Coordinates of C-alpha atoms in Angstrom, one line a residue:
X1 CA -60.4 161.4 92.4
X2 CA -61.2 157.7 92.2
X3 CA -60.1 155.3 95.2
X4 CA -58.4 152.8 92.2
X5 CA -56.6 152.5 89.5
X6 CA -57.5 150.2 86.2
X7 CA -54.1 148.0 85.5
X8 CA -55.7 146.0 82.8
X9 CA -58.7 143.7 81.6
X10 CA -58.6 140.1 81.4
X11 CA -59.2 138.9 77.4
X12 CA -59.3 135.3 77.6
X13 CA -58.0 132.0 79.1
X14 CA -54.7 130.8 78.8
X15 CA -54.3 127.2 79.0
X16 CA -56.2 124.8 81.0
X17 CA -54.4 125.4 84.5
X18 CA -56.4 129.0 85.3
X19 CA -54.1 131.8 84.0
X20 CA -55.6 134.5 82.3
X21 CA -53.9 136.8 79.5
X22 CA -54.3 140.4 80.5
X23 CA -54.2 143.3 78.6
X24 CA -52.5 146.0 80.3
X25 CA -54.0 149.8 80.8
X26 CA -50.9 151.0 82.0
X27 CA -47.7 152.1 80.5
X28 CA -46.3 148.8 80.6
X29 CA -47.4 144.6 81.2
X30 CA -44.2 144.3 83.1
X31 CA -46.4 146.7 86.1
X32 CA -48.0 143.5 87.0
X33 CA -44.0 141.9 88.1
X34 CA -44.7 144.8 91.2
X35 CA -47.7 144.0 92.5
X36 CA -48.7 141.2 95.0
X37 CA -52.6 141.7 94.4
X38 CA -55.3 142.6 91.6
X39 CA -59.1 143.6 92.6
X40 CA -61.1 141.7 90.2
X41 CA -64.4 143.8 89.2
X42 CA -67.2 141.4 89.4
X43 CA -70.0 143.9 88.4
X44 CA -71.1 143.5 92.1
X45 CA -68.2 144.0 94.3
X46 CA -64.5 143.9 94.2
X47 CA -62.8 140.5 94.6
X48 CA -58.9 140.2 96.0
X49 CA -56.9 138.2 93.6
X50 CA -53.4 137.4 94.7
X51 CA -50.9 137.2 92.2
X52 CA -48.9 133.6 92.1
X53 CA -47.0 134.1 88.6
X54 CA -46.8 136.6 86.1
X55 CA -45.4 135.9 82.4
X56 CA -45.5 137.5 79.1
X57 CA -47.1 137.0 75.9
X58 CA -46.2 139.8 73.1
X59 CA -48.2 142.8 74.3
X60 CA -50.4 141.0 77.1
X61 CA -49.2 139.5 80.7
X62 CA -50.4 136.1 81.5
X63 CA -51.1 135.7 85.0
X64 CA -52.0 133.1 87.4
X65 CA -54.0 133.7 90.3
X66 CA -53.4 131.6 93.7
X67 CA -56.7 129.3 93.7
X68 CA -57.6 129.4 90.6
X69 CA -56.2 126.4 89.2
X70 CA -58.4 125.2 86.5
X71 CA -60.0 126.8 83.2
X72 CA -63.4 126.5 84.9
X73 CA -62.9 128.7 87.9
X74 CA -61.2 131.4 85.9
X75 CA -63.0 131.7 82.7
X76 CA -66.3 133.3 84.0
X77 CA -64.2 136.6 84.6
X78 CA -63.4 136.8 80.7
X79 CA -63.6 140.4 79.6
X80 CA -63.3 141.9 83.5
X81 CA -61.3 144.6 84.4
X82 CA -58.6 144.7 86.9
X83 CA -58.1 147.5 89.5
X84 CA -55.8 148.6 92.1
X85 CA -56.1 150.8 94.8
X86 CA -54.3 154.3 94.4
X87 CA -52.1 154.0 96.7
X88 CA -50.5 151.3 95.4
X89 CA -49.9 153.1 91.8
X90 CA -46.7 154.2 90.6
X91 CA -45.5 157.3 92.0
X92 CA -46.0 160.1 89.4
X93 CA -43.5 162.6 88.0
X94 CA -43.7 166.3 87.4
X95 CA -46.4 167.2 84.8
X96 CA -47.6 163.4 85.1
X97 CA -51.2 162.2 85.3
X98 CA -52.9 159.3 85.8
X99 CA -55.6 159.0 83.0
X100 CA -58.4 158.1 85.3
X101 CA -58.2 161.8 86.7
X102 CA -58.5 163.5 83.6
X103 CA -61.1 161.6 82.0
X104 CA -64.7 164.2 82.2
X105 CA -62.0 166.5 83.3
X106 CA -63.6 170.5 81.8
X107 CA -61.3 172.0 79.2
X108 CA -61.4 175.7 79.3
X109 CA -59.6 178.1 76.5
X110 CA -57.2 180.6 77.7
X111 CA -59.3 183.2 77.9
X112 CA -61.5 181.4 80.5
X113 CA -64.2 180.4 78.2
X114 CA -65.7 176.7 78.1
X115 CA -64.8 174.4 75.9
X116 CA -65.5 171.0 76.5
X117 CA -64.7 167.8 78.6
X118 CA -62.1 165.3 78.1
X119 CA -63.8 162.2 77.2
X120 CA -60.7 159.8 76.6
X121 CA -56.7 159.7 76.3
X122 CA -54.8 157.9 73.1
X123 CA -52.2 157.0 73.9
X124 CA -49.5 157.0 70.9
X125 CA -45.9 156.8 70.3
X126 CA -44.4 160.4 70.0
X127 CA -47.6 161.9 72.8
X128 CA -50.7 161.1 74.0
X129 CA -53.9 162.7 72.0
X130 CA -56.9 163.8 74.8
X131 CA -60.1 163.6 73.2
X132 CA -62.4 166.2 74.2
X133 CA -66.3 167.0 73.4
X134 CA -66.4 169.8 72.8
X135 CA -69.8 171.9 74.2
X136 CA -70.7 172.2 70.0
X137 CA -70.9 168.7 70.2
X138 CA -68.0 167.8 67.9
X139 CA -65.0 165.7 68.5
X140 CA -61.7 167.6 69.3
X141 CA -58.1 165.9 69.6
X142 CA -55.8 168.0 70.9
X143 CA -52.1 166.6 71.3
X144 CA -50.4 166.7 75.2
X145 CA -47.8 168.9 74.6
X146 CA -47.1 172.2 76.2
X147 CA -48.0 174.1 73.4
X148 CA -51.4 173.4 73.5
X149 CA -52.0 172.0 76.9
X150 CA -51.1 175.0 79.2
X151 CA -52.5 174.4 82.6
X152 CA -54.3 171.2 84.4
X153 CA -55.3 171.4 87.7
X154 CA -56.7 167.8 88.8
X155 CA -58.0 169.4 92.5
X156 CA -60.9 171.5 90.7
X157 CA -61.2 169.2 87.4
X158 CA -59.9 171.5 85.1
X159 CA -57.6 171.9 82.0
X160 CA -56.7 175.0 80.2
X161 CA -55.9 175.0 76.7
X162 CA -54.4 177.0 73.4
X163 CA -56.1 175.5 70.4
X164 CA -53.1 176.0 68.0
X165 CA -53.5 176.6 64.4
X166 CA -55.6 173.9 62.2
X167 CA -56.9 171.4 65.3
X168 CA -60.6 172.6 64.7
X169 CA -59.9 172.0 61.1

């Protein structure tokens, strides 16, 4: 499992005073209103950045990082994502998974035979969709709901399935 926890990835600027719009990864921008701290993904290490103000734009959360108080220091981080460590993430419910863990997750059919890997989660309004590769190659989506998805087991990396009638269609 990984050590943390993608909260979102900076777009662009916002204004001239070093906040940043953010676009969240997680279920909501309002996460960022509970969190003291962001790591900042440099491409070479992690940087702390400590959260001064949070505000809201639409879909996006602006924030405003405590020394960085201009446009210049700030805008060289355009397009970088934003982590957490796992402990800090929000306590899961029953049947609840955080994406990161079932992303190259193995799907196996419910007769125990291989299937694919999860390559990606949509997330959409009535479910979310997990994209799998299937081992032919192809492209399956196969909707989160417990009448396809029957078992996932996030300790050994793997998902059981039932592909209902129609999703290889």
């Amino acid at each position: 499992m990984e050590k943390f926890l993608k909260v979102g990835v900076i777009t662009t600027t916002h204004g001239v005073r070093g906040e940043v719009k953010v676009y969240p990864t997680t279920e909501s921008a309002e996460r960022f209103l509970d969190l003291e701290y962001v790591l900042l993904d440099t491409g070479r290490d992690y940087l702390r950045l400590e959260i001064e103000k949070v505000r809201f734009f639409k879909n996006l959360a602006i924030l405003k990082f405590r020394g960085f108080d201009n446009i210049n220091d700030i805008e060289k981080y355009r397009g970088r994502e934003l982590w957490i460590p796992r402990e800090e993430g929000i306590p899961l419910e029953e049947d609840e998974y955080y994406i990161a863990d079932l992303i190259d997750m193995e799907i196996y059919l419910e007769d125990g035979t291989f299937f694919g890997t999860l390559k990606d989660v949509m997330e959409t309004g009535a479910n979310d969709v997990y994209v799998v590769k299937a081992f032919d190659g192809r492209e399956i989506l196969l909707p989160a709901i417990r009448d396809c998805i029957l078992d996932i087991n996030v300790e050994e990396n793997r998902m059981t399935v039932h592909l209902m009638k129609g999703l290889l269609d």
